[in-house]
């Protein structure tokens, strides 16, 4: 309601607030996109580590399998 009243009395200031908020949203959108990209890379690395351990019959199978618990790329674990 305060923004509406501000918009009625002083539109320039209201538009300045809108621009500031839009810039904030753009920064958040970029930050979240990078975070999703990093998470996806980490999941691929964990999956490849699990496959490597599984194929080479190495000892670290439990640890590698445990790292896949929250992996959305696979349903192996």
mmCIF file of N, CA and C in Angstrom:
data_model
loop_
_atom_site.group_PDB
_atom_site.id
_atom_site.type_symbol
_atom_site.label_atom_id
_atom_site.label_comp_id
_atom_site.label_asym_id
_atom_site.label_seq_id
_atom_site.Cartn_x
_atom_site.Cartn_y
_atom_site.Cartn_z
ATOM 1 N N UNK A 1 0.818 -1.185 0.000
ATOM 2 C CA UNK A 1 0.000 0.000 0.000
ATOM 3 C C UNK A 1 0.867 1.256 0.000
ATOM 4 N N UNK A 2 1.995 1.184 0.708
ATOM 5 C CA UNK A 2 2.888 2.340 0.742
ATOM 6 C C UNK A 2 3.452 2.630 -0.642
ATOM 7 N N UNK A 3 3.777 1.573 -1.380
ATOM 8 C CA UNK A 3 4.319 1.780 -2.719
ATOM 9 C C UNK A 3 3.272 2.423 -3.621
ATOM 10 N N UNK A 4 2.038 2.003 -3.492
ATOM 11 C CA UNK A 4 0.966 2.589 -4.295
ATOM 12 C C UNK A 4 0.826 4.075 -3.997
ATOM 13 N N UNK A 5 0.878 4.415 -2.733
ATOM 14 C CA UNK A 5 0.771 5.827 -2.359
ATOM 15 C C UNK A 5 1.969 6.617 -2.874
ATOM 16 N N UNK A 6 3.149 6.013 -2.801
ATOM 17 C CA UNK A 6 4.340 6.672 -3.324
ATOM 18 C C UNK A 6 4.225 6.858 -4.827
ATOM 19 N N UNK A 7 3.719 5.848 -5.507
ATOM 20 C CA UNK A 7 3.553 5.931 -6.951
ATOM 21 C C UNK A 7 2.576 7.040 -7.323
ATOM 22 N N UNK A 8 1.539 7.210 -6.528
ATOM 23 C CA UNK A 8 0.561 8.272 -6.787
ATOM 24 C C UNK A 8 1.168 9.655 -6.571
ATOM 25 N N UNK A 9 2.044 9.783 -5.566
ATOM 26 C CA UNK A 9 2.586 11.102 -5.240
ATOM 27 C C UNK A 9 3.890 11.397 -5.973
ATOM 28 N N UNK A 10 4.772 10.408 -6.090
ATOM 29 C CA UNK A 10 6.086 10.638 -6.681
ATOM 30 C C UNK A 10 6.457 9.437 -7.547
ATOM 31 N N UNK A 11 6.104 9.495 -8.814
ATOM 32 C CA UNK A 11 6.326 8.346 -9.696
ATOM 33 C C UNK A 11 7.801 8.101 -9.974
ATOM 34 N N UNK A 12 8.597 9.148 -10.048
ATOM 35 C CA UNK A 12 10.027 8.968 -10.320
ATOM 36 C C UNK A 12 10.703 8.137 -9.229
ATOM 37 N N UNK A 13 10.402 8.430 -7.993
ATOM 38 C CA UNK A 13 10.979 7.677 -6.882
ATOM 39 C C UNK A 13 10.474 6.238 -6.886
ATOM 40 N N UNK A 14 9.215 6.056 -7.228
ATOM 41 C CA UNK A 14 8.650 4.707 -7.301
ATOM 42 C C UNK A 14 9.345 3.896 -8.393
ATOM 43 N N UNK A 15 9.586 4.514 -9.547
ATOM 44 C CA UNK A 15 10.278 3.810 -10.623
ATOM 45 C C UNK A 15 11.733 3.530 -10.261
ATOM 46 N N UNK A 16 12.349 4.388 -9.471
ATOM 47 C CA UNK A 16 13.715 4.133 -9.005
ATOM 48 C C UNK A 16 13.736 2.888 -8.120
ATOM 49 N N UNK A 17 12.736 2.743 -7.272
ATOM 50 C CA UNK A 17 12.636 1.554 -6.418
ATOM 51 C C UNK A 17 12.442 0.309 -7.277
ATOM 52 N N UNK A 18 11.604 0.421 -8.296
ATOM 53 C CA UNK A 18 11.356 -0.711 -9.195
ATOM 54 C C UNK A 18 12.644 -1.107 -9.915
ATOM 55 N N UNK A 19 13.389 -0.129 -10.425
ATOM 56 C CA UNK A 19 14.652 -0.425 -11.115
ATOM 57 C C UNK A 19 15.645 -1.102 -10.180
ATOM 58 N N UNK A 20 15.740 -0.609 -8.956
ATOM 59 C CA UNK A 20 16.647 -1.205 -7.975
ATOM 60 C C UNK A 20 16.267 -2.654 -7.704
ATOM 61 N N UNK A 21 14.980 -2.905 -7.541
ATOM 62 C CA UNK A 21 14.521 -4.266 -7.266
ATOM 63 C C UNK A 21 14.750 -5.180 -8.471
ATOM 64 N N UNK A 22 14.545 -4.661 -9.672
ATOM 65 C CA UNK A 22 14.776 -5.460 -10.875
ATOM 66 C C UNK A 22 16.255 -5.822 -11.017
ATOM 67 N N UNK A 23 17.149 -4.896 -10.678
ATOM 68 C CA UNK A 23 18.584 -5.188 -10.698
ATOM 69 C C UNK A 23 18.921 -6.278 -9.682
ATOM 70 N N UNK A 24 18.322 -6.188 -8.511
ATOM 71 C CA UNK A 24 18.532 -7.201 -7.474
ATOM 72 C C UNK A 24 18.076 -8.573 -7.969
ATOM 73 N N UNK A 25 16.911 -8.623 -8.600
ATOM 74 C CA UNK A 25 16.397 -9.899 -9.106
ATOM 75 C C UNK A 25 17.299 -10.470 -10.201
ATOM 76 N N UNK A 26 17.842 -9.611 -11.054
ATOM 77 C CA UNK A 26 18.744 -10.078 -12.109
ATOM 78 C C UNK A 26 20.009 -10.677 -11.502
ATOM 79 N N UNK A 27 20.554 -10.035 -10.472
ATOM 80 C CA UNK A 27 21.745 -10.572 -9.805
ATOM 81 C C UNK A 27 21.441 -11.920 -9.161
ATOM 82 N N UNK A 28 20.298 -12.026 -8.514
ATOM 83 C CA UNK A 28 19.917 -13.284 -7.867
ATOM 84 C C UNK A 28 19.733 -14.388 -8.903
ATOM 85 N N UNK A 29 19.135 -14.044 -10.038
ATOM 86 C CA UNK A 29 18.913 -15.027 -11.095
ATOM 87 C C UNK A 29 20.256 -15.575 -11.591
ATOM 88 N N UNK A 30 21.227 -14.679 -11.796
ATOM 89 C CA UNK A 30 22.558 -15.122 -12.230
ATOM 90 C C UNK A 30 23.231 -15.969 -11.155
ATOM 91 N N UNK A 31 23.138 -15.537 -9.900
ATOM 92 C CA UNK A 31 23.769 -16.267 -8.803
ATOM 93 C C UNK A 31 23.197 -17.676 -8.687
ATOM 94 N N UNK A 32 21.878 -17.794 -8.782
ATOM 95 C CA UNK A 32 21.246 -19.106 -8.672
ATOM 96 C C UNK A 32 21.572 -19.997 -9.870
ATOM 97 N N UNK A 33 21.673 -19.412 -11.056
ATOM 98 C CA UNK A 33 22.029 -20.192 -12.242
ATOM 99 C C UNK A 33 23.435 -20.764 -12.105
ATOM 100 N N UNK A 34 24.361 -19.961 -11.598
ATOM 101 C CA UNK A 34 25.730 -20.440 -11.394
ATOM 102 C C UNK A 34 25.751 -21.536 -10.333
ATOM 103 N N UNK A 35 24.980 -21.371 -9.277
ATOM 104 C CA UNK A 35 24.934 -22.383 -8.214
ATOM 105 C C UNK A 35 24.384 -23.706 -8.744
ATOM 106 N N UNK A 36 23.348 -23.642 -9.580
ATOM 107 C CA UNK A 36 22.799 -24.869 -10.171
ATOM 108 C C UNK A 36 23.824 -25.532 -11.089
ATOM 109 N N UNK A 37 24.551 -24.720 -11.852
ATOM 110 C CA UNK A 37 25.562 -25.236 -12.768
ATOM 111 C C UNK A 37 26.669 -25.940 -11.994
ATOM 112 N N UNK A 38 27.126 -25.335 -10.901
ATOM 113 C CA UNK A 38 28.178 -25.936 -10.074
ATOM 114 C C UNK A 38 27.688 -27.240 -9.456
ATOM 115 N N UNK A 39 26.451 -27.257 -8.976
ATOM 116 C CA UNK A 39 25.903 -28.468 -8.369
ATOM 117 C C UNK A 39 25.825 -29.599 -9.393
ATOM 118 N N UNK A 40 25.443 -29.267 -10.612
ATOM 119 C CA UNK A 40 25.350 -30.271 -11.664
ATOM 120 C C UNK A 40 26.729 -30.848 -11.979
ATOM 121 N N UNK A 41 27.737 -29.986 -12.033
ATOM 122 C CA UNK A 41 29.102 -30.448 -12.288
ATOM 123 C C UNK A 41 29.565 -31.370 -11.169
ATOM 124 N N UNK A 42 29.284 -31.003 -9.923
ATOM 125 C CA UNK A 42 29.674 -31.841 -8.788
ATOM 126 C C UNK A 42 28.985 -33.198 -8.845
ATOM 127 N N UNK A 43 27.717 -33.219 -9.244
ATOM 128 C CA UNK A 43 27.002 -34.489 -9.341
ATOM 129 C C UNK A 43 27.602 -35.373 -10.428
ATOM 130 N N UNK A 44 27.975 -34.776 -11.550
ATOM 131 C CA UNK A 44 28.595 -35.548 -12.624
ATOM 132 C C UNK A 44 29.931 -36.108 -12.157
ATOM 133 N N UNK A 45 30.715 -35.304 -11.434
ATOM 134 C CA UNK A 45 32.002 -35.780 -10.926
ATOM 135 C C UNK A 45 31.813 -36.950 -9.963
ATOM 136 N N UNK A 46 30.829 -36.863 -9.076
ATOM 137 C CA UNK A 46 30.575 -37.948 -8.130
ATOM 138 C C UNK A 46 30.115 -39.206 -8.854
ATOM 139 N N UNK A 47 29.279 -39.036 -9.857
ATOM 140 C CA UNK A 47 28.813 -40.179 -10.631
ATOM 141 C C UNK A 47 29.969 -40.852 -11.360
ATOM 142 N N UNK A 48 30.848 -40.054 -11.955
ATOM 143 C CA UNK A 48 31.989 -40.625 -12.665
ATOM 144 C C UNK A 48 32.952 -41.317 -11.699
ATOM 145 N N UNK A 49 33.109 -40.759 -10.509
ATOM 146 C CA UNK A 49 33.950 -41.403 -9.490
ATOM 147 C C UNK A 49 33.353 -42.750 -9.093
ATOM 148 N N UNK A 50 32.030 -42.801 -8.926
ATOM 149 C CA UNK A 50 31.362 -44.055 -8.578
ATOM 150 C C UNK A 50 31.542 -45.091 -9.684
ATOM 151 N N UNK A 51 31.367 -44.659 -10.921
ATOM 152 C CA UNK A 51 31.523 -45.582 -12.050
ATOM 153 C C UNK A 51 32.956 -46.095 -12.119
ATOM 154 N N UNK A 52 33.923 -45.202 -11.895
ATOM 155 C CA UNK A 52 35.330 -45.601 -11.905
ATOM 156 C C UNK A 52 35.611 -46.629 -10.819
ATOM 157 N N UNK A 53 35.101 -46.386 -9.621
ATOM 158 C CA UNK A 53 35.303 -47.324 -8.514
ATOM 159 C C UNK A 53 34.636 -48.656 -8.825
ATOM 160 N N UNK A 54 33.434 -48.600 -9.365
ATOM 161 C CA UNK A 54 32.676 -49.814 -9.673
ATOM 162 C C UNK A 54 33.378 -50.644 -10.758
ATOM 163 N N UNK A 55 33.880 -49.977 -11.792
ATOM 164 C CA UNK A 55 34.529 -50.701 -12.887
ATOM 165 C C UNK A 55 35.880 -51.276 -12.485
ATOM 166 N N UNK A 56 36.598 -50.577 -11.635
ATOM 167 C CA UNK A 56 37.933 -51.028 -11.244
ATOM 168 C C UNK A 56 37.924 -51.880 -9.986
ATOM 169 N N UNK A 57 36.753 -52.146 -9.441
ATOM 170 C CA UNK A 57 36.594 -52.970 -8.237
ATOM 171 C C UNK A 57 37.486 -52.470 -7.099
ATOM 172 N N UNK A 58 37.480 -51.168 -6.911
ATOM 173 C CA UNK A 58 38.309 -50.583 -5.858
ATOM 174 C C UNK A 58 37.618 -50.693 -4.514
ATOM 175 N N UNK A 59 38.376 -50.378 -3.465
ATOM 176 C CA UNK A 59 37.902 -50.533 -2.096
ATOM 177 C C UNK A 59 36.902 -49.446 -1.707
ATOM 178 N N UNK A 60 36.972 -48.266 -2.268
ATOM 179 C CA UNK A 60 36.155 -47.131 -1.832
ATOM 180 C C UNK A 60 34.731 -47.140 -2.344
ATOM 181 N N UNK A 61 34.144 -48.307 -2.552
ATOM 182 C CA UNK A 61 32.798 -48.388 -3.116
ATOM 183 C C UNK A 61 31.747 -47.796 -2.194
ATOM 184 N N UNK A 62 31.840 -48.071 -0.892
ATOM 185 C CA UNK A 62 30.842 -47.538 0.048
ATOM 186 C C UNK A 62 30.880 -46.018 0.085
ATOM 187 N N UNK A 63 32.096 -45.460 0.108
ATOM 188 C CA UNK A 63 32.230 -44.006 0.154
ATOM 189 C C UNK A 63 31.696 -43.384 -1.134
ATOM 190 N N UNK A 64 32.025 -43.978 -2.267
ATOM 191 C CA UNK A 64 31.566 -43.459 -3.552
ATOM 192 C C UNK A 64 30.053 -43.584 -3.667
ATOM 193 N N UNK A 65 29.509 -44.694 -3.182
ATOM 194 C CA UNK A 65 28.064 -44.889 -3.237
ATOM 195 C C UNK A 65 27.357 -43.924 -2.296
ATOM 196 N N UNK A 66 27.970 -43.644 -1.145
ATOM 197 C CA UNK A 66 27.400 -42.690 -0.195
ATOM 198 C C UNK A 66 27.362 -41.277 -0.734
ATOM 199 N N UNK A 67 28.293 -40.945 -1.606
ATOM 200 C CA UNK A 67 28.302 -39.593 -2.171
ATOM 201 C C UNK A 67 27.215 -39.407 -3.224
ATOM 202 N N UNK A 68 26.600 -40.492 -3.659
ATOM 203 C CA UNK A 68 25.542 -40.404 -4.669
ATOM 204 C C UNK A 68 24.144 -40.312 -4.064
ATOM 205 N N UNK A 69 24.038 -40.206 -2.759
ATOM 206 C CA UNK A 69 22.729 -40.234 -2.105
ATOM 207 C C UNK A 69 21.812 -39.136 -2.629
ATOM 208 N N UNK A 70 22.314 -37.921 -2.793
ATOM 209 C CA UNK A 70 21.483 -36.809 -3.254
ATOM 210 C C UNK A 70 21.663 -36.521 -4.738
ATOM 211 N N UNK A 71 22.168 -37.466 -5.470
ATOM 212 C CA UNK A 71 22.426 -37.274 -6.895
ATOM 213 C C UNK A 71 21.118 -37.408 -7.675
ATOM 214 N N UNK A 72 20.802 -36.402 -8.461
ATOM 215 C CA UNK A 72 19.584 -36.443 -9.268
ATOM 216 C C UNK A 72 19.847 -36.973 -10.670
ATOM 217 N N UNK A 73 21.107 -37.175 -10.991
ATOM 218 C CA UNK A 73 21.438 -37.650 -12.331
ATOM 219 C C UNK A 73 21.304 -39.154 -12.462
ATOM 220 N N UNK A 74 21.270 -39.833 -11.327
ATOM 221 C CA UNK A 74 21.249 -41.288 -11.389
ATOM 222 C C UNK A 74 20.358 -41.854 -10.291
ATOM 223 N N UNK A 75 20.019 -43.093 -10.444
ATOM 224 C CA UNK A 75 19.254 -43.777 -9.403
ATOM 225 C C UNK A 75 20.015 -45.019 -8.958
ATOM 226 N N UNK A 76 21.334 -44.954 -9.004
ATOM 227 C CA UNK A 76 22.194 -46.088 -8.671
ATOM 228 C C UNK A 76 22.194 -46.340 -7.180
ATOM 229 N N UNK A 77 22.312 -45.248 -6.398
ATOM 230 C CA UNK A 77 22.456 -45.410 -4.949
ATOM 231 C C UNK A 77 21.171 -45.738 -4.356
#
